[in-house]
XYZ file of C-alpha atoms in Angstrom:
643
model
C -6.017 7.840 -27.703
C -3.244 5.285 -27.597
C -2.751 2.704 -30.340
C -3.442 -0.587 -28.543
C -2.566 -2.543 -31.667
C 0.782 -0.883 -32.260
C 2.655 -4.115 -31.581
C 0.453 -6.374 -33.666
C 0.085 -4.191 -36.785
C 3.817 -4.070 -37.538
C 4.437 -5.572 -40.963
C 8.233 -5.462 -40.895
C 10.219 -6.352 -37.844
C 12.274 -3.424 -36.587
C 15.935 -3.907 -35.841
C 16.658 -5.339 -32.438
C 18.177 -3.006 -29.851
C 21.938 -3.369 -30.091
C 23.586 -5.666 -27.617
C 26.041 -2.916 -26.732
C 23.253 -0.436 -25.933
C 21.511 -2.946 -23.692
C 24.762 -3.989 -22.066
C 25.747 -0.384 -21.376
C 22.347 0.338 -19.857
C 22.587 -2.719 -17.618
C 26.087 -1.746 -16.506
C 25.153 1.884 -15.845
C 22.022 0.972 -13.888
C 23.940 -1.610 -11.890
C 26.573 0.959 -10.944
C 23.913 3.523 -10.037
C 21.997 1.124 -7.799
C 25.187 0.072 -6.046
C 25.872 3.753 -5.368
C 22.449 3.946 -3.688
C 23.263 1.012 -1.387
C 23.478 1.947 2.295
C 26.676 1.298 4.225
C 25.161 -1.728 5.994
C 24.055 -3.310 2.701
C 20.385 -2.400 2.381
C 18.486 -0.098 0.039
C 15.627 2.220 0.855
C 13.938 4.646 -1.524
C 11.250 7.182 -0.760
C 7.644 6.010 -0.609
C 5.133 8.684 -1.509
C 1.347 8.835 -1.205
C -1.241 11.545 -1.824
C -1.299 14.792 0.169
C -3.690 13.409 2.779
C -0.679 12.085 4.730
C 1.243 15.393 5.015
C -2.071 17.202 5.581
C -2.950 14.955 8.503
C 0.539 15.315 9.925
C 0.278 19.106 9.764
C -3.147 19.045 11.414
C -1.907 16.645 14.116
C 0.297 19.441 15.437
C -2.772 21.682 15.677
C -4.662 18.980 17.573
C -1.814 18.735 20.081
C -0.836 22.447 20.005
C 2.722 21.475 19.121
C 3.164 23.548 15.966
C 6.585 23.585 14.319
C 6.479 26.634 12.043
C 9.391 25.581 9.831
C 8.019 22.059 9.321
C 4.534 23.438 8.725
C 5.773 25.799 6.020
C 7.515 22.950 4.229
C 4.482 20.663 4.395
C 2.172 23.430 3.184
C 4.416 24.116 0.192
C 4.367 20.435 -0.717
C 0.561 20.324 -0.485
C 0.144 23.443 -2.620
C 2.432 21.973 -5.249
C 0.274 18.873 -5.644
C -3.011 20.677 -6.361
C -4.695 19.406 -9.517
C -5.906 21.381 -12.499
C -9.501 20.820 -11.362
C -8.824 22.693 -8.127
C -8.777 19.668 -5.858
C -6.215 17.085 -4.896
C -6.095 13.605 -6.483
C -5.298 10.212 -4.961
C -2.606 9.611 -7.569
C -0.603 11.749 -9.979
C -2.791 13.046 -12.782
C -6.006 11.633 -11.315
C -9.318 13.371 -10.708
C -9.833 15.193 -7.416
C -10.856 13.193 -4.389
C -13.265 14.998 -2.062
C -11.798 13.655 1.194
C -8.185 14.265 0.216
C -9.109 17.756 -0.971
C -10.876 18.700 2.257
C -7.866 17.601 4.314
C -5.501 19.547 2.068
C -7.639 22.696 2.202
C -7.990 22.424 5.987
C -4.231 21.967 6.393
C -3.412 24.960 4.200
C -5.887 27.146 6.051
C -4.373 26.006 9.355
C -0.944 26.919 7.969
C -2.156 30.461 7.328
C -3.139 30.470 3.646
C -5.623 33.236 2.879
C -9.151 32.320 1.831
C -8.760 34.804 -1.003
C -5.641 33.155 -2.395
C -6.342 31.813 -5.912
C -5.446 28.229 -5.007
C -7.745 28.292 -1.961
C -10.608 29.769 -3.942
C -10.224 27.153 -6.663
C -10.122 24.375 -4.066
C -13.185 25.671 -2.253
C -15.183 25.914 -5.466
C -14.193 22.394 -6.482
C -15.129 20.923 -3.080
C -18.505 22.678 -2.983
C -19.257 21.606 -6.561
C -18.917 17.999 -5.414
C -21.252 18.244 -2.453
C -19.019 19.890 0.125
C -17.221 18.499 3.148
C -20.305 16.553 4.272
C -19.543 14.073 1.491
C -16.191 13.056 2.942
C -15.322 9.510 3.940
C -15.424 8.203 7.496
C -11.796 8.809 8.436
C -11.988 12.414 7.232
C -15.189 12.928 9.198
C -13.479 11.627 12.340
C -10.783 14.264 11.829
C -13.411 16.960 11.323
C -15.263 15.838 14.462
C -12.048 16.182 16.464
C -11.854 19.815 15.339
C -15.521 20.377 16.165
C -16.421 20.965 12.527
C -19.119 18.301 12.529
C -21.002 16.541 15.360
C -19.761 13.150 16.507
C -23.069 11.648 15.388
C -21.760 12.148 11.840
C -19.276 9.358 12.542
C -20.405 5.711 12.520
C -20.655 4.182 15.979
C -17.601 2.138 16.931
C -17.812 1.529 20.690
C -14.501 0.704 22.313
C -16.356 -2.209 23.915
C -15.590 -4.056 20.681
C -12.358 -4.937 22.459
C -14.367 -7.031 24.951
C -15.903 -9.287 22.298
C -14.840 -12.964 22.318
C -12.754 -14.376 19.432
C -15.765 -16.168 17.950
C -17.659 -12.881 17.586
C -18.347 -11.751 13.993
C -16.803 -8.373 14.881
C -13.657 -9.500 16.674
C -10.553 -7.566 15.605
C -8.893 -10.781 14.431
C -11.353 -10.801 11.519
C -10.040 -7.582 9.973
C -6.715 -6.937 8.274
C -3.466 -6.001 9.971
C -3.646 -2.406 8.767
C -7.266 -2.057 9.870
C -6.488 -3.611 13.242
C -3.583 -1.312 14.050
C -5.468 1.769 12.863
C -8.788 0.979 14.528
C -7.728 -0.193 17.993
C -6.160 3.101 19.159
C -8.863 4.997 17.288
C -11.529 3.279 19.409
C -9.997 4.910 22.481
C -9.820 8.296 20.726
C -13.493 8.041 19.741
C -14.518 6.926 23.214
C -12.947 10.112 24.606
C -14.533 12.301 21.918
C -11.160 13.964 21.452
C -11.325 17.717 20.883
C -8.424 19.375 19.095
C -6.700 22.169 20.971
C -6.676 24.104 17.674
C -4.695 27.095 19.012
C -5.432 29.254 15.944
C -9.167 28.516 16.071
C -9.287 27.355 12.453
C -12.611 26.226 11.001
C -13.786 25.270 7.521
C -17.467 26.205 7.743
C -17.222 27.578 4.206
C -16.829 24.032 2.832
C -20.349 22.950 3.883
C -23.374 23.505 1.677
C -25.711 22.786 4.587
C -24.719 23.519 8.198
C -23.367 20.268 9.654
C -25.765 20.286 12.602
C -28.678 20.122 10.146
C -27.354 17.198 8.099
C -29.315 14.037 8.880
C -27.818 11.407 6.581
C -24.049 11.065 6.964
C -23.782 7.557 5.526
C -21.318 7.175 2.670
C -22.888 3.888 1.587
C -26.610 4.310 0.900
C -26.937 0.970 -0.841
C -30.233 -0.855 -0.358
C -28.478 -4.193 -0.162
C -29.237 -6.473 2.761
C -25.937 -6.129 4.622
C -25.767 -2.350 4.189
C -29.356 -1.869 5.354
C -28.816 -4.110 8.370
C -25.632 -2.347 9.423
C -27.162 1.124 9.056
C -29.915 0.044 11.430
C -27.334 -1.401 13.808
C -25.362 1.835 13.636
C -28.424 3.839 14.653
C -29.053 1.479 17.567
C -25.432 1.723 18.729
C -25.551 5.509 18.651
C -28.569 5.326 20.943
C -27.207 2.822 23.447
C -23.506 3.715 23.510
C -23.897 6.498 26.125
C -25.682 4.013 28.394
C -23.088 1.240 28.272
C -21.652 0.306 31.700
C -18.590 2.324 32.640
C -16.735 -0.676 34.046
C -16.990 -2.494 30.715
C -15.769 0.602 28.919
C -12.691 0.900 31.109
C -11.901 -2.790 30.621
C -12.119 -2.288 26.857
C -9.882 0.778 26.967
C -7.330 -1.130 29.021
C -7.341 -3.935 26.455
C -6.908 -1.491 23.602
C -3.999 0.228 25.331
C -2.379 -3.126 26.056
C -2.777 -4.134 22.395
C -1.058 -0.930 21.262
C 1.784 -0.943 23.773
C 2.594 -4.597 23.045
C 2.971 -3.649 19.357
C 4.395 -0.160 19.731
C 7.445 -1.348 17.790
C 9.953 1.177 19.109
C 10.804 4.053 16.804
C 9.329 2.144 13.866
C 5.862 2.757 15.278
C 2.612 0.859 15.681
C 2.210 -1.316 12.606
C 4.997 0.821 11.090
C 2.318 2.691 9.082
C 1.360 6.354 9.383
C -2.384 6.101 10.182
C -1.827 3.648 13.036
C 1.096 5.689 14.362
C -0.953 8.911 14.379
C -3.778 7.200 16.245
C -1.325 5.848 18.807
C -0.113 9.412 19.467
C -3.709 10.613 19.815
C -4.624 7.696 22.099
C -1.805 8.517 24.507
C -2.873 12.175 24.352
C -6.465 11.243 25.266
C -5.191 9.180 28.176
C -3.468 12.249 29.597
C 0.085 11.054 28.999
C 2.498 14.015 28.752
C 4.661 14.258 25.611
C 7.700 13.051 27.552
C 6.018 9.857 28.769
C 8.130 6.995 27.345
C 5.318 5.542 25.233
C 4.006 8.905 24.044
C 7.498 10.136 23.246
C 8.289 6.946 21.351
C 5.119 7.275 19.285
C 6.025 10.861 18.365
C 9.570 9.898 17.373
C 8.237 7.152 15.139
C 6.150 9.674 13.231
C 9.064 12.059 12.838
C 11.016 9.224 11.251
C 8.618 9.295 8.289
C 9.325 12.932 7.418
C 11.410 13.678 4.323
C 13.276 16.986 4.589
C 15.038 18.075 1.433
C 15.740 21.549 0.048
C 12.422 22.789 -1.294
C 10.682 19.481 -0.561
C 9.216 18.449 2.795
C 6.558 15.796 3.188
C 5.557 12.792 5.275
C 5.771 9.229 3.958
C 3.047 6.659 4.712
C 5.694 4.148 5.822
C 9.201 2.967 4.946
C 10.000 0.133 2.528
C 13.588 -1.083 3.119
C 12.976 -4.852 3.093
C 10.851 -4.685 -0.058
C 13.276 -2.335 -1.810
C 16.282 -4.458 -0.853
C 14.678 -7.730 -1.927
C 13.628 -6.341 -5.325
C 17.028 -4.803 -5.996
C 18.851 -7.988 -4.973
C 16.769 -9.933 -7.500
C 17.403 -7.315 -10.193
C 21.146 -7.299 -9.567
C 21.331 -11.082 -9.596
C 19.616 -11.074 -12.973
C 22.603 -9.213 -14.411
C 25.054 -11.996 -13.551
C 27.965 -9.631 -12.950
C 30.365 -10.371 -10.057
C 30.075 -6.794 -8.766
C 26.294 -6.973 -8.767
C 26.409 -10.340 -7.056
C 28.680 -8.995 -4.331
C 26.291 -6.093 -3.701
C 23.341 -8.487 -3.605
C 25.146 -10.656 -1.061
C 25.606 -7.636 1.201
C 21.906 -6.911 0.816
C 21.023 -10.520 1.559
C 23.119 -10.551 4.717
C 21.287 -7.429 5.885
C 17.965 -9.146 5.171
C 18.935 -12.282 7.096
C 19.221 -10.258 10.298
C 15.622 -9.098 9.842
C 13.926 -12.454 9.502
C 11.282 -12.717 12.228
C 11.910 -15.932 14.131
C 10.885 -15.295 17.729
C 7.606 -13.315 17.614
C 4.214 -14.949 17.201
C 2.399 -12.225 15.310
C -1.289 -11.601 14.788
C -1.217 -14.046 11.872
C -1.037 -16.829 14.501
C -4.667 -16.150 15.461
C -5.597 -18.080 12.323
C -2.532 -20.321 12.286
C -1.781 -21.303 15.899
C 1.300 -23.450 16.253
C 2.856 -22.352 12.970
C 6.497 -21.389 13.470
C 7.362 -17.848 12.442
C 9.834 -17.260 9.631
C 8.716 -14.309 7.530
C 9.962 -10.823 6.780
C 8.126 -7.550 7.304
C 8.010 -4.720 4.798
C 9.661 -2.136 7.058
C 12.841 -2.015 9.141
C 11.035 -3.549 12.114
C 7.447 -4.736 12.371
C 7.726 -8.091 14.114
C 3.999 -8.691 14.662
C 3.266 -8.220 10.960
C 5.485 -10.103 8.502
C 3.954 -10.513 5.061
C 4.005 -13.259 2.497
C 4.868 -11.010 -0.464
C 8.074 -9.646 1.063
C 8.996 -13.070 2.370
C 8.638 -14.714 -1.044
C 10.662 -11.970 -2.740
C 13.440 -12.288 -0.146
C 13.562 -16.086 -0.437
C 13.888 -15.928 -4.221
C 16.924 -13.688 -3.852
C 18.481 -15.907 -1.188
C 17.880 -19.065 -3.218
C 19.427 -17.611 -6.331
C 22.369 -16.194 -4.427
C 23.375 -19.204 -2.331
C 20.794 -21.856 -1.439
C 23.245 -23.716 0.788
C 24.523 -20.762 2.758
C 20.994 -19.491 3.391
C 19.401 -22.929 3.694
C 17.956 -22.576 7.192
C 16.405 -19.108 6.700
C 14.926 -20.347 3.419
C 13.465 -23.433 5.111
C 11.889 -21.406 7.922
C 10.413 -18.946 5.438
C 9.127 -21.676 3.131
C 7.357 -23.464 5.969
C 5.756 -20.226 7.140
C 4.569 -19.374 3.623
C 3.031 -22.825 3.130
C 1.335 -22.549 6.506
C -0.190 -19.195 5.517
C -1.939 -20.569 2.417
C -5.697 -20.053 2.674
C -8.245 -22.787 2.127
C -9.065 -21.505 -1.363
C -5.445 -22.041 -2.433
C -4.479 -18.368 -2.482
C -2.418 -16.185 -0.208
C -3.280 -12.898 1.441
C -0.500 -10.509 2.383
C -0.568 -10.625 6.198
C -3.260 -13.056 7.306
C -4.837 -16.314 6.273
C -8.596 -16.745 5.761
C -9.213 -12.981 6.044
C -12.299 -13.089 3.843
C -15.216 -11.957 6.008
C -16.766 -9.902 3.229
C -19.793 -8.776 5.225
C -17.530 -6.534 7.321
C -16.870 -4.293 4.321
C -20.537 -3.281 4.513
C -20.432 -1.756 7.993
C -20.780 2.069 7.855
C -17.287 2.488 9.314
C -15.775 0.591 6.347
C -16.856 2.931 3.569
C -13.358 2.602 2.100
C -14.054 -1.086 1.391
C -10.549 -2.101 2.456
C -11.100 -3.641 5.867
C -9.914 -7.102 4.810
C -6.832 -8.902 3.481
C -8.183 -11.678 1.231
C -6.010 -13.840 -1.028
C -5.039 -12.028 -4.224
C -3.544 -13.025 -7.551
C -0.330 -11.023 -7.266
C 0.615 -12.256 -3.784
C -0.388 -15.816 -4.664
C 1.726 -15.630 -7.798
C 4.758 -14.543 -5.783
C 4.325 -17.440 -3.350
C 3.891 -19.953 -6.191
C 6.959 -18.538 -7.895
C 8.975 -18.914 -4.693
C 7.891 -22.527 -4.200
C 8.706 -23.369 -7.808
C 12.146 -21.773 -7.477
C 12.698 -24.056 -4.490
C 11.923 -27.088 -6.653
C 8.263 -27.514 -5.702
C 6.572 -27.707 -9.073
C 3.067 -28.451 -10.253
C 3.114 -31.932 -8.724
C 3.364 -30.576 -5.156
C 0.207 -29.769 -3.227
C 0.799 -26.095 -2.224
C 1.969 -25.126 -5.709
C -0.869 -26.975 -7.415
C -3.453 -25.326 -5.165
C -1.902 -21.920 -5.831
C -2.004 -22.495 -9.579
C -5.638 -23.533 -9.364
C -6.400 -20.291 -7.529
C -4.657 -18.304 -10.272
C -6.571 -20.185 -12.938
C -9.858 -19.193 -11.279
C -8.787 -15.572 -10.892
C -7.801 -14.911 -14.515
C -10.111 -12.284 -15.992
C -12.227 -12.924 -19.067
C -9.896 -10.778 -21.192
C -6.825 -12.765 -20.127
C -5.398 -10.358 -17.547
C -5.014 -10.728 -13.791
C -6.021 -8.092 -11.246
C -3.163 -6.368 -9.410
C -3.996 -5.698 -5.767
C -0.695 -4.159 -4.662
C 0.630 -2.786 -7.951
C -1.113 -0.839 -10.697
C -2.969 -2.818 -11.920
C -3.667 -5.440 -14.548
C -0.166 -4.963 -15.959
C 1.235 -5.761 -12.513
C -1.106 -8.662 -11.830
C -0.571 -10.195 -15.266
C 3.214 -9.967 -14.989
C 3.099 -11.588 -11.551
C 0.897 -14.463 -12.691
C 2.919 -15.143 -15.853
C 6.146 -15.304 -13.834
C 4.525 -17.843 -11.513
C 3.156 -20.014 -14.321
C 6.515 -20.019 -16.065
C 8.432 -20.867 -12.881
C 6.020 -23.711 -12.135
C 6.557 -25.225 -15.569
C 3.218 -24.376 -17.170
C 3.857 -24.596 -20.950
C 4.003 -21.374 -22.923
C 1.395 -22.900 -25.209
C -1.153 -23.117 -22.367
C -4.322 -21.164 -23.078
C -4.015 -19.078 -19.909
C -0.464 -18.045 -20.827
C -1.309 -17.184 -24.418
C -4.375 -15.147 -23.445
C -2.376 -13.163 -20.887
C 0.444 -12.511 -23.353
C -2.018 -11.308 -25.979
C -3.555 -8.945 -23.429
C -0.150 -7.404 -22.729
C 0.618 -7.106 -26.437
C -2.706 -5.411 -27.066
C -1.971 -2.744 -24.448
C 1.450 -1.644 -25.593
C 1.484 2.079 -26.252
C 2.615 3.771 -29.459
C 5.925 4.799 -27.852
C 6.744 1.158 -27.065
C 6.038 1.375 -23.358
C 3.173 0.397 -21.106
C 1.263 2.617 -18.693
C -1.839 2.137 -16.567
C -3.165 4.528 -13.946
C -5.239 4.155 -10.802
C -8.513 4.872 -12.579
C -8.523 1.253 -13.772
C -9.630 0.207 -10.283
C -13.070 1.723 -10.808
C -15.601 -0.468 -12.577
C -16.222 0.491 -16.180
C -12.866 2.181 -16.735
C -10.414 0.861 -19.342
C -7.882 -1.680 -18.154
C -4.206 -1.401 -18.930
C -4.503 2.247 -19.959
C -3.108 5.502 -18.668
C -2.009 8.867 -19.994
C 1.698 7.980 -20.300
C 4.076 5.045 -20.362
C 6.070 4.368 -17.211
C 9.405 2.643 -16.734
C 8.212 0.282 -14.000
C 5.093 -0.885 -15.815
C 7.009 -1.292 -19.072
C 9.467 -3.493 -17.194
C 6.631 -5.597 -15.738
C 5.065 -6.069 -19.167
C 8.416 -7.078 -20.669
C 9.119 -9.541 -17.864
C 5.625 -10.984 -18.312
C 6.031 -11.390 -22.072
C 9.431 -13.011 -21.692
C 7.988 -15.381 -19.068
C 5.291 -16.249 -21.626
C 7.873 -17.225 -24.222
C 7.534 -14.002 -26.226
C 11.130 -12.865 -25.811
C 11.617 -12.681 -29.587
C 8.429 -10.728 -30.272
C 8.898 -7.307 -31.910
C 6.868 -5.758 -29.095
C 9.559 -6.781 -26.620
C 12.227 -5.083 -28.735
C 10.130 -1.925 -28.842
C 9.626 -2.038 -25.083
C 13.358 -2.373 -24.569
C 13.951 0.592 -26.897
C 11.534 2.611 -24.770
C 13.506 1.799 -21.620
C 16.805 2.613 -23.307
C 15.471 6.003 -24.360
C 13.914 6.831 -20.984
C 17.038 6.679 -18.813
C 18.041 9.665 -16.723
C 21.489 11.191 -16.301
C 22.328 8.721 -13.541
C 21.614 5.755 -15.770
C 18.405 4.873 -13.924
C 14.767 5.736 -14.559
C 12.213 7.932 -12.832
C 8.501 8.463 -13.245
C 5.862 10.842 -11.940
C 2.807 8.521 -12.034
C 1.955 6.313 -9.077
C 2.297 2.642 -10.003
C 1.404 0.975 -6.708
C -1.571 0.690 -4.416
C -2.349 0.774 -0.736
C -6.104 0.310 -1.097
C -7.751 0.352 -4.537
C -9.895 3.459 -5.114
C -8.802 4.873 -1.743
C -5.025 5.060 -1.310
C -2.261 4.915 -3.914
C 1.523 4.789 -3.662
C 4.602 5.820 -5.572
C 7.644 3.688 -4.836
C 10.582 5.787 -5.958
C 12.592 2.566 -6.157
C 10.301 0.847 -8.672
C 11.421 2.893 -11.653
C 15.028 2.525 -10.544
C 15.071 -1.262 -10.203
C 12.485 -3.106 -12.313
C 13.827 -1.800 -15.667
C 17.255 -3.208 -14.802
C 15.617 -6.567 -14.055
C 13.854 -6.548 -17.430
C 16.862 -5.416 -19.466
C 19.153 -7.947 -17.818
C 16.736 -10.770 -18.578
C 16.315 -9.570 -22.161
C 20.082 -9.566 -22.606
C 20.366 -13.072 -21.147
C 17.622 -14.466 -23.396
C 19.156 -12.913 -26.499
C 22.598 -14.215 -25.562
């Protein structure tokens, strides 16, 4: 059990880390990051998720009968290597097994030829059966199993493609769900309408993972809550299952045509639909259902986009969920600028010039459904994803541009600022991709058992937008900043922390909020600031670092805790404490000592735990660039404050 009071029980202040040690670490990390810079000025690190992604990619080739034996062997080795001690596969490093992820991994390994008698397969099978078997999987896993004929299609919630025919004012119009849900669901509606059947050339099945034969299972609902919305939607689901086969064929074809048009308009070249793996896979399957041959321009493009996510290294082959070059570049530019060195500044300028070329100025994305007439001006997360810029990336880019050269980049900054202000929701907060995306009832439909159908305003994204506005000179006396601060005030937890939607978890959210409050001129003596700082101090680990894992997203689990300290979360905590005026606190010195001791041979940092989030409790991420960049940011700021 970690000593939460390690920083507050010190009786004698330890010696500060030497200025030379900090300076050397800053210089070494700066040099290492510059070595990682691409020739055109940008940075991109690997982005890793759980084994569900490589498992689905392996199984996709069995659906299409396009098996690449060498690729399959590499993916299977990666999946085997991520098996947990409990026999299953977790959503994040060191976590407990997840039933859906484990079923996909087992299925993929069996498809790749692993023997049922192999020890790792036996352990996995026992773990899955002990937790209720494959019938207890989530909706997206059940859709995959239905495609392979492992379960009946009635096991999947009804989602008629005719949804595409609904008017914009309909409660179930696709504009009411998030960008990621939209791009995943629209092609999937076509796949479900065709009741796609995998070619499955090796005839693989996983009957041994079911306690009760699937055809005898009557209740497939993941959410058996007796709440009003859940009960209503279960009844509606039953009715839709009954009437869907009787819906007019002309309406169905119109809906399919609309879905196909939606996808092809957003196909996004070799960056793929939505530039995220699940949407890209469903686009490939949609074109397959429509009878398009693999060499059809759209089908071929969709396949190439998926191949672009594959990492092939000696002894390590896997598939990324997406690519993160804009986010990585913006973070690293900010970290380098914090150092103040001319060489770092020159590298950041090259990164900024690369970013400028990727500002989205001429595409009216899906965000315009809620903000018609608002001029575009944001950045997307990936290389190209013009329909889906996001406020978080945009704010991080603008802060780098402003610090680097506000005059030179004045027009891009202005366009981005106006877009950000226009995307503020009525409650004062910001979501990542859409405004007013808060239709909570939709998370109760049977199809949304993951609870991540929406993109509501969150503390971390709001904090980044407030921080950007404050950096541009728009302090607490300006309307957008004041409304954002009010949102943050409402969102602070009773223990003083803030929830982290996109980073793990309360350490990330609290750092983000403290940076925003400090930038906006909120006094360090303010109650909200002091409570947040005390929360961070109380969660420092005995080794001087901070670490929090994905289990904190489940109700009742400890906040701010994890099995080990991590470099990225230690950096966030240090940045938060320094923003709260605690730069001279002994805990900050101890955190810096932890970072100094945790460097690798390259002068950077690495970490095994996942410290980011796709969807809380469902999908977690490991940004390989986080551990490499945020510690430099923190150490450079520490050095500047001490100087």
